[in-house]
Amino acid sequence: MLKTRIIPCLDVSEGRVVKGVNFVDLVDAGDPVEQAKVYNDQGADELCFLDITATSDNRDTIFDVVARTAEEVFMPLTVGGGVRGVDDIRSLLNAGADKIAINSAAVKNPEFVKEAANKCGNQCIVVAIDAKKSGESWHVYTHGGREETDIDAVEWAQRMADYGAGEILLTSMDRDGTKKGFDLELTRKVADSVSVPVIASGGVGTLDHLVDGVSEGHASAVLAASIFHFGEYTIAQARAAMDEAGLAVRAS
Amino acid sequence: MAKESIVIIDYGSGNLRSAAKAFERVGADEGLDIDVLVSSRPEDVLKADRIILPGQGAFADCMKGLSGIDGMIDALEESVIQKARPFLGICIGMQLMATRGLEHGLTAGLNWIPGEVVPLKPENKALKIPHMGWNALHQPLTEPQDNRHFVLRNVDSSQDYYFVHSFVFECKDSFHVLSMTDYGGLIPAIVGRDNMIGMQFHPEKSQQTGLRLISEFLQWKP
């Protein structure tokens, strides 16, 4: 039976790990490779690096971080942030990433997702969606949550899956950094409307939140940053909580 | 024991440095005297003691990439079929062992294990495609350990391996299926015959459980 994945996410800026609360207010907190090793030893199911300042800053540092990480830990690694073209994807894959998350560039040019999936394979294309509630629906945001679009998040997820995304990384802008839990309504709507796996993200403050993301949000995987990163909980504790709730998880 | 050379075939299907690192790590941890080479040269395949065929993307593209290297398929045939050197196919590298694949059109495979690579269609429509994540190995692991394939002798169903695929290798003969995984029904996870074995999942991405399988493969003397 397929297990629910627990994915710690490291926000990386200029080669260092930072933590974002509502994507601002950054706190430097370490070397990503060292953190990756800790998560590997804890038995995380995957790792995610988001290069959060990539759209505006020099991004060569991420290649080095990815390369060093891929040589140290033997687990799936997703990298996102500032991916604009197939060349960016190739460079990250060549550095050792397994999956590449595309966000703003997909909104700017949806055909890019088709092209990327065709050239690099659906399995390595993750479309990251930052969504924020607007009336009765959710709008897609770009550029690290700074720019609003009028695109409906659920329809967008469907379209991206049709275009060849192998996975959707769905972040609630309303919840990100709040520790109030995932936006379960949003997560469920998206997860139920696409045929590809959905990773729930944004708002995890307790282990119950992780459980809810799967049992109520219907996500295939849960992503969290700060609860793991600052040592509030270990991956093993998260897994135990999910196991206790009856969700299939990996044996440690 | 003489130093063994391991070749990981590079035919333009993604990053192989981390895969090479996984093999090197196993070699170092297990005290195996190995040399790991990532290469796209047929002569390196002919010289190697063990051959790894990785692969990601689509069947048609991978087969095209492999046949696009002058002499590569001949070198593979000579090393794996005629000289019976241990061979490991990973993910699409495993699927390429089939007679043909149906991804991106009908494409002939290496035809080492009769069968077709067809779209994964679980009966339960709620199951996502691709089959992505950690899953366990089942049947025929119920066999007594003595009867098991050397590479699988220490596998049990409490261990999980990292899968990511949308197509499955349907073997014509069930005895070529060494192990299965459950995704809305049992699907082949490991296939093999004689000196060759193919894994649908990624042992090189499956942390300690995966590295253990790599270790077994490196010690396998078919």
PDB file of C-alpha atoms in Angstrom, chain A residues 30-237:
ATOM      1  CA  GLY A  30      21.536  27.082   8.954  1.00  0.00           C
ATOM      2  CA  ASP A  31      23.126  25.145   6.194  1.00  0.00           C
ATOM      3  CA  PRO A  32      20.624  23.345   3.952  1.00  0.00           C
ATOM      4  CA  VAL A  33      22.859  20.325   3.429  1.00  0.00           C
ATOM      5  CA  GLU A  34      23.237  19.787   7.154  1.00  0.00           C
ATOM      6  CA  GLN A  35      19.496  20.129   7.587  1.00  0.00           C
ATOM      7  CA  ALA A  36      18.896  17.696   4.746  1.00  0.00           C
ATOM      8  CA  LYS A  37      21.080  15.126   6.464  1.00  0.00           C
ATOM      9  CA  VAL A  38      19.122  15.523   9.685  1.00  0.00           C
ATOM     10  CA  TYR A  39      15.851  14.960   7.846  1.00  0.00           C
ATOM     11  CA  ASN A  40      17.329  12.013   5.993  1.00  0.00           C
ATOM     12  CA  ASP A  41      18.414  10.449   9.279  1.00  0.00           C
ATOM     13  CA  GLN A  42      14.961  11.093  10.719  1.00  0.00           C
ATOM     14  CA  GLY A  43      13.483   9.216   7.778  1.00  0.00           C
ATOM     15  CA  ALA A  44      11.679  12.015   5.951  1.00  0.00           C
ATOM     16  CA  ASP A  45       9.971  10.627   2.850  1.00  0.00           C
ATOM     17  CA  GLU A  46      11.154  13.399   0.590  1.00  0.00           C
ATOM     18  CA  LEU A  47      12.838  16.752   0.841  1.00  0.00           C
ATOM     19  CA  CYS A  48      11.859  20.054  -0.645  1.00  0.00           C
ATOM     20  CA  PHE A  49      14.030  23.112  -1.188  1.00  0.00           C
ATOM     21  CA  LEU A  50      12.360  26.344  -2.125  1.00  0.00           C
ATOM     22  CA  ASP A  51      14.753  29.002  -3.302  1.00  0.00           C
ATOM     23  CA  ILE A  52      12.611  31.849  -2.100  1.00  0.00           C
ATOM     24  CA  THR A  53      14.650  34.807  -3.168  1.00  0.00           C
ATOM     25  CA  ALA A  54      15.433  33.302  -6.518  1.00  0.00           C
ATOM     26  CA  THR A  55      13.205  35.466  -8.622  1.00  0.00           C
ATOM     27  CA  SER A  56      15.162  38.546  -7.701  1.00  0.00           C
ATOM     28  CA  ASP A  57      18.604  37.409  -6.590  1.00  0.00           C
ATOM     29  CA  ASN A  58      21.560  35.518  -7.864  1.00  0.00           C
ATOM     30  CA  ARG A  59      20.516  31.896  -7.929  1.00  0.00           C
ATOM     31  CA  ASP A  60      23.705  30.009  -8.702  1.00  0.00           C
ATOM     32  CA  THR A  61      24.061  29.127  -5.043  1.00  0.00           C
ATOM     33  CA  ILE A  62      21.089  26.752  -5.261  1.00  0.00           C
ATOM     34  CA  PHE A  63      22.892  24.533  -7.777  1.00  0.00           C
ATOM     35  CA  ASP A  64      25.709  24.037  -5.328  1.00  0.00           C
ATOM     36  CA  VAL A  65      23.278  23.328  -2.481  1.00  0.00           C
ATOM     37  CA  VAL A  66      21.374  20.789  -4.588  1.00  0.00           C
ATOM     38  CA  ALA A  67      24.537  19.093  -5.790  1.00  0.00           C
ATOM     39  CA  ARG A  68      25.984  18.800  -2.294  1.00  0.00           C
ATOM     40  CA  THR A  69      22.668  17.522  -0.940  1.00  0.00           C
ATOM     41  CA  ALA A  70      22.185  14.917  -3.663  1.00  0.00           C
ATOM     42  CA  GLU A  71      25.605  13.507  -2.917  1.00  0.00           C
ATOM     43  CA  GLU A  72      24.858  13.146   0.763  1.00  0.00           C
ATOM     44  CA  VAL A  73      21.277  11.930   0.994  1.00  0.00           C
ATOM     45  CA  PHE A  74      19.587   9.260  -1.080  1.00  0.00           C
ATOM     46  CA  MET A  75      15.991  10.345  -1.163  1.00  0.00           C
ATOM     47  CA  PRO A  76      13.750  12.267  -3.552  1.00  0.00           C
ATOM     48  CA  LEU A  77      14.508  15.962  -3.686  1.00  0.00           C
ATOM     49  CA  THR A  78      12.169  18.613  -5.064  1.00  0.00           C
ATOM     50  CA  VAL A  79      13.557  22.053  -5.819  1.00  0.00           C
ATOM     51  CA  GLY A  80      11.584  25.153  -6.686  1.00  0.00           C
ATOM     52  CA  GLY A  81      11.915  28.888  -6.886  1.00  0.00           C
ATOM     53  CA  GLY A  82      12.783  31.062  -9.832  1.00  0.00           C
ATOM     54  CA  VAL A  83      12.386  28.337 -12.435  1.00  0.00           C
ATOM     55  CA  ARG A  84      11.712  30.155 -15.695  1.00  0.00           C
ATOM     56  CA  GLY A  85      12.723  27.895 -18.544  1.00  0.00           C
ATOM     57  CA  VAL A  86      13.570  24.354 -19.546  1.00  0.00           C
ATOM     58  CA  ASP A  87      17.233  25.294 -19.129  1.00  0.00           C
ATOM     59  CA  ASP A  88      16.620  26.075 -15.447  1.00  0.00           C
ATOM     60  CA  ILE A  89      14.924  22.709 -15.045  1.00  0.00           C
ATOM     61  CA  ARG A  90      17.746  20.873 -16.771  1.00  0.00           C
ATOM     62  CA  SER A  91      20.347  22.659 -14.642  1.00  0.00           C
ATOM     63  CA  LEU A  92      18.575  21.698 -11.431  1.00  0.00           C
ATOM     64  CA  LEU A  93      18.046  18.101 -12.567  1.00  0.00           C
ATOM     65  CA  ASN A  94      21.685  17.928 -13.564  1.00  0.00           C
ATOM     66  CA  ALA A  95      22.671  19.230 -10.168  1.00  0.00           C
ATOM     67  CA  GLY A  96      20.802  16.276  -8.655  1.00  0.00           C
ATOM     68  CA  ALA A  97      17.208  17.356  -8.063  1.00  0.00           C
ATOM     69  CA  ASP A  98      14.513  14.776  -8.840  1.00  0.00           C
ATOM     70  CA  LYS A  99      11.532  17.068  -9.211  1.00  0.00           C
ATOM     71  CA  ILE A 100      11.267  20.714 -10.100  1.00  0.00           C
ATOM     72  CA  ALA A 101       8.525  22.987  -8.836  1.00  0.00           C
ATOM     73  CA  ILE A 102       7.275  25.643 -11.238  1.00  0.00           C
ATOM     74  CA  ASN A 103       5.094  28.490 -10.033  1.00  0.00           C
ATOM     75  CA  SER A 104       5.141  31.991 -11.531  1.00  0.00           C
ATOM     76  CA  ALA A 105       6.538  30.832 -14.870  1.00  0.00           C
ATOM     77  CA  ALA A 106       3.587  28.473 -15.329  1.00  0.00           C
ATOM     78  CA  VAL A 107       1.150  31.322 -14.779  1.00  0.00           C
ATOM     79  CA  LYS A 108       3.051  33.573 -17.147  1.00  0.00           C
ATOM     80  CA  ASN A 109       3.142  30.900 -19.834  1.00  0.00           C
ATOM     81  CA  PRO A 110       1.089  27.753 -19.215  1.00  0.00           C
ATOM     82  CA  GLU A 111       2.529  26.119 -22.341  1.00  0.00           C
ATOM     83  CA  PHE A 112       5.853  26.058 -20.526  1.00  0.00           C
ATOM     84  CA  VAL A 113       4.498  23.279 -18.311  1.00  0.00           C
ATOM     85  CA  LYS A 114       3.610  21.215 -21.382  1.00  0.00           C
ATOM     86  CA  GLU A 115       7.021  21.784 -22.857  1.00  0.00           C
ATOM     87  CA  ALA A 116       8.777  20.953 -19.590  1.00  0.00           C
ATOM     88  CA  ALA A 117       6.748  17.767 -19.077  1.00  0.00           C
ATOM     89  CA  ASN A 118       7.383  16.647 -22.639  1.00  0.00           C
ATOM     90  CA  LYS A 119      11.098  17.293 -22.488  1.00  0.00           C
ATOM     91  CA  CYS A 120      11.861  16.210 -18.939  1.00  0.00           C
ATOM     92  CA  GLY A 121       9.028  13.817 -18.094  1.00  0.00           C
ATOM     93  CA  ASN A 122       5.823  14.412 -16.134  1.00  0.00           C
ATOM     94  CA  GLN A 123       7.288  12.742 -13.076  1.00  0.00           C
ATOM     95  CA  CYS A 124       9.761  15.540 -12.473  1.00  0.00           C
ATOM     96  CA  ILE A 125       7.405  18.468 -13.017  1.00  0.00           C
ATOM     97  CA  VAL A 126       5.633  19.786  -9.947  1.00  0.00           C
ATOM     98  CA  VAL A 127       3.365  22.780 -10.362  1.00  0.00           C
ATOM     99  CA  ALA A 128       3.389  24.865  -7.199  1.00  0.00           C
ATOM    100  CA  ILE A 129       0.216  26.860  -6.584  1.00  0.00           C
ATOM    101  CA  ASP A 130       0.018  29.648  -4.027  1.00  0.00           C
ATOM    102  CA  ALA A 131      -3.682  30.233  -3.420  1.00  0.00           C
ATOM    103  CA  LYS A 132      -5.595  32.756  -1.375  1.00  0.00           C
ATOM    104  CA  LYS A 133      -9.285  32.890  -0.645  1.00  0.00           C
ATOM    105  CA  SER A 134     -11.230  35.461  -2.580  1.00  0.00           C
ATOM    106  CA  GLY A 135     -14.953  35.392  -1.926  1.00  0.00           C
ATOM    107  CA  GLU A 136     -16.178  31.863  -2.517  1.00  0.00           C
ATOM    108  CA  SER A 137     -13.113  30.706  -4.414  1.00  0.00           C
ATOM    109  CA  TRP A 138      -9.337  30.908  -4.308  1.00  0.00           C
ATOM    110  CA  HIS A 139      -7.095  32.969  -6.514  1.00  0.00           C
ATOM    111  CA  VAL A 140      -3.627  32.007  -7.667  1.00  0.00           C
ATOM    112  CA  TYR A 141      -0.772  34.233  -6.516  1.00  0.00           C
ATOM    113  CA  THR A 142       2.658  34.474  -8.063  1.00  0.00           C
ATOM    114  CA  HIS A 143       6.124  35.790  -7.249  1.00  0.00           C
ATOM    115  CA  GLY A 144       6.307  34.295  -3.789  1.00  0.00           C
ATOM    116  CA  GLY A 145       2.804  35.420  -2.961  1.00  0.00           C
ATOM    117  CA  ARG A 146       3.346  39.049  -3.859  1.00  0.00           C
ATOM    118  CA  GLU A 147       1.191  39.249  -6.974  1.00  0.00           C
ATOM    119  CA  GLU A 148      -2.458  38.332  -7.259  1.00  0.00           C
ATOM    120  CA  THR A 149      -4.012  36.915 -10.409  1.00  0.00           C
ATOM    121  CA  ASP A 150      -7.681  36.310 -11.130  1.00  0.00           C
ATOM    122  CA  ILE A 151      -7.041  32.643 -11.908  1.00  0.00           C
ATOM    123  CA  ASP A 152      -9.220  30.185 -10.005  1.00  0.00           C
ATOM    124  CA  ALA A 153      -6.900  27.845  -8.083  1.00  0.00           C
ATOM    125  CA  VAL A 154      -8.997  24.696  -8.569  1.00  0.00           C
ATOM    126  CA  GLU A 155      -9.347  25.206 -12.304  1.00  0.00           C
ATOM    127  CA  TRP A 156      -5.684  26.051 -12.512  1.00  0.00           C
ATOM    128  CA  ALA A 157      -4.698  22.813 -10.790  1.00  0.00           C
ATOM    129  CA  GLN A 158      -6.832  20.830 -13.242  1.00  0.00           C
ATOM    130  CA  ARG A 159      -5.322  22.614 -16.193  1.00  0.00           C
ATOM    131  CA  MET A 160      -1.785  22.078 -14.940  1.00  0.00           C
ATOM    132  CA  ALA A 161      -2.436  18.362 -14.429  1.00  0.00           C
ATOM    133  CA  ASP A 162      -3.818  18.196 -17.972  1.00  0.00           C
ATOM    134  CA  TYR A 163      -0.711  19.965 -19.228  1.00  0.00           C
ATOM    135  CA  GLY A 164       1.521  17.310 -17.742  1.00  0.00           C
ATOM    136  CA  ALA A 165       2.306  18.271 -14.152  1.00  0.00           C
ATOM    137  CA  GLY A 166       3.111  15.075 -12.275  1.00  0.00           C
ATOM    138  CA  GLU A 167       2.168  16.588  -8.969  1.00  0.00           C
ATOM    139  CA  ILE A 168       0.619  19.717  -7.464  1.00  0.00           C
ATOM    140  CA  LEU A 169       2.195  21.494  -4.505  1.00  0.00           C
ATOM    141  CA  LEU A 170      -0.647  23.515  -3.044  1.00  0.00           C
ATOM    142  CA  THR A 171       0.084  26.277  -0.558  1.00  0.00           C
ATOM    143  CA  SER A 172      -2.573  28.294   1.202  1.00  0.00           C
ATOM    144  CA  MET A 173      -1.401  31.883   1.419  1.00  0.00           C
ATOM    145  CA  ASP A 174      -4.004  32.544   4.082  1.00  0.00           C
ATOM    146  CA  ARG A 175      -2.574  29.861   6.316  1.00  0.00           C
ATOM    147  CA  ASP A 176       1.119  29.944   5.543  1.00  0.00           C
ATOM    148  CA  GLY A 177       3.065  30.825   8.657  1.00  0.00           C
ATOM    149  CA  THR A 178      -0.042  30.985  10.856  1.00  0.00           C
ATOM    150  CA  LYS A 179       0.209  27.505  12.438  1.00  0.00           C
ATOM    151  CA  LYS A 180      -3.575  27.230  12.211  1.00  0.00           C
ATOM    152  CA  GLY A 181      -3.510  24.178   9.964  1.00  0.00           C
ATOM    153  CA  PHE A 182      -3.956  23.615   6.250  1.00  0.00           C
ATOM    154  CA  ASP A 183      -6.827  25.229   4.387  1.00  0.00           C
ATOM    155  CA  LEU A 184      -8.661  21.898   4.271  1.00  0.00           C
ATOM    156  CA  GLU A 185     -11.493  23.080   2.071  1.00  0.00           C
ATOM    157  CA  LEU A 186      -9.071  24.293  -0.573  1.00  0.00           C
ATOM    158  CA  THR A 187      -6.918  21.189  -0.299  1.00  0.00           C
ATOM    159  CA  ARG A 188      -9.870  18.843  -0.653  1.00  0.00           C
ATOM    160  CA  LYS A 189     -11.322  20.741  -3.599  1.00  0.00           C
ATOM    161  CA  VAL A 190      -8.043  20.585  -5.461  1.00  0.00           C
ATOM    162  CA  ALA A 191      -7.133  17.014  -4.466  1.00  0.00           C
ATOM    163  CA  ASP A 192     -10.551  15.703  -5.497  1.00  0.00           C
ATOM    164  CA  SER A 193     -10.469  17.453  -8.840  1.00  0.00           C
ATOM    165  CA  VAL A 194      -7.106  16.290 -10.190  1.00  0.00           C
ATOM    166  CA  SER A 195      -5.789  12.832 -11.034  1.00  0.00           C
ATOM    167  CA  VAL A 196      -2.235  13.585  -9.892  1.00  0.00           C
ATOM    168  CA  PRO A 197      -0.988  13.636  -6.291  1.00  0.00           C
ATOM    169  CA  VAL A 198      -1.470  16.831  -4.290  1.00  0.00           C
ATOM    170  CA  ILE A 199       0.942  17.973  -1.586  1.00  0.00           C
ATOM    171  CA  ALA A 200      -0.765  20.065   1.081  1.00  0.00           C
ATOM    172  CA  SER A 201       1.236  23.020   2.348  1.00  0.00           C
ATOM    173  CA  GLY A 202       0.873  26.130   4.452  1.00  0.00           C
ATOM    174  CA  GLY A 203      -0.180  26.482   8.048  1.00  0.00           C
ATOM    175  CA  VAL A 204       0.966  23.372   9.885  1.00  0.00           C
ATOM    176  CA  GLY A 205       1.321  24.030  13.606  1.00  0.00           C
ATOM    177  CA  THR A 206       0.527  20.658  15.158  1.00  0.00           C
ATOM    178  CA  LEU A 207       0.792  17.003  14.230  1.00  0.00           C
ATOM    179  CA  ASP A 208      -3.003  16.795  14.031  1.00  0.00           C
ATOM    180  CA  HIS A 209      -2.842  19.301  11.215  1.00  0.00           C
ATOM    181  CA  LEU A 210      -0.764  16.848   9.206  1.00  0.00           C
ATOM    182  CA  VAL A 211      -3.345  14.130   9.795  1.00  0.00           C
ATOM    183  CA  ASP A 212      -6.182  16.454   8.790  1.00  0.00           C
ATOM    184  CA  GLY A 213      -4.453  17.340   5.538  1.00  0.00           C
ATOM    185  CA  VAL A 214      -4.733  13.727   4.443  1.00  0.00           C
ATOM    186  CA  SER A 215      -7.904  12.491   6.103  1.00  0.00           C
ATOM    187  CA  GLU A 216      -9.951  15.644   5.473  1.00  0.00           C
ATOM    188  CA  GLY A 217      -7.953  17.411   2.796  1.00  0.00           C
ATOM    189  CA  HIS A 218      -7.399  14.219   0.756  1.00  0.00           C
ATOM    190  CA  ALA A 219      -3.779  15.167   0.114  1.00  0.00           C
ATOM    191  CA  SER A 220      -1.292  12.470  -0.925  1.00  0.00           C
ATOM    192  CA  ALA A 221       1.519  14.153   0.936  1.00  0.00           C
ATOM    193  CA  VAL A 222       1.974  16.826   3.565  1.00  0.00           C
ATOM    194  CA  LEU A 223       4.640  19.476   3.591  1.00  0.00           C
ATOM    195  CA  ALA A 224       5.768  21.501   6.566  1.00  0.00           C
ATOM    196  CA  ALA A 225       8.693  23.706   7.382  1.00  0.00           C
ATOM    197  CA  SER A 226       8.828  25.371  10.750  1.00  0.00           C
ATOM    198  CA  ILE A 227       7.440  22.600  12.973  1.00  0.00           C
ATOM    199  CA  PHE A 228      10.261  20.356  11.862  1.00  0.00           C
ATOM    200  CA  HIS A 229      12.887  22.931  11.321  1.00  0.00           C
ATOM    201  CA  PHE A 230      12.899  24.394  14.776  1.00  0.00           C
ATOM    202  CA  GLY A 231      12.762  21.009  16.405  1.00  0.00           C
ATOM    203  CA  GLU A 232       9.214  21.277  17.734  1.00  0.00           C
ATOM    204  CA  TYR A 233       8.501  17.869  16.260  1.00  0.00           C
ATOM    205  CA  THR A 234      10.548  15.195  14.591  1.00  0.00           C
ATOM    206  CA  ILE A 235       9.569  13.345  11.444  1.00  0.00           C
ATOM    207  CA  ALA A 236       9.186  10.227  13.585  1.00  0.00           C
ATOM    208  CA  GLN A 237       6.632  11.969  15.801  1.00  0.00           C
TER     209      GLN A 237
END
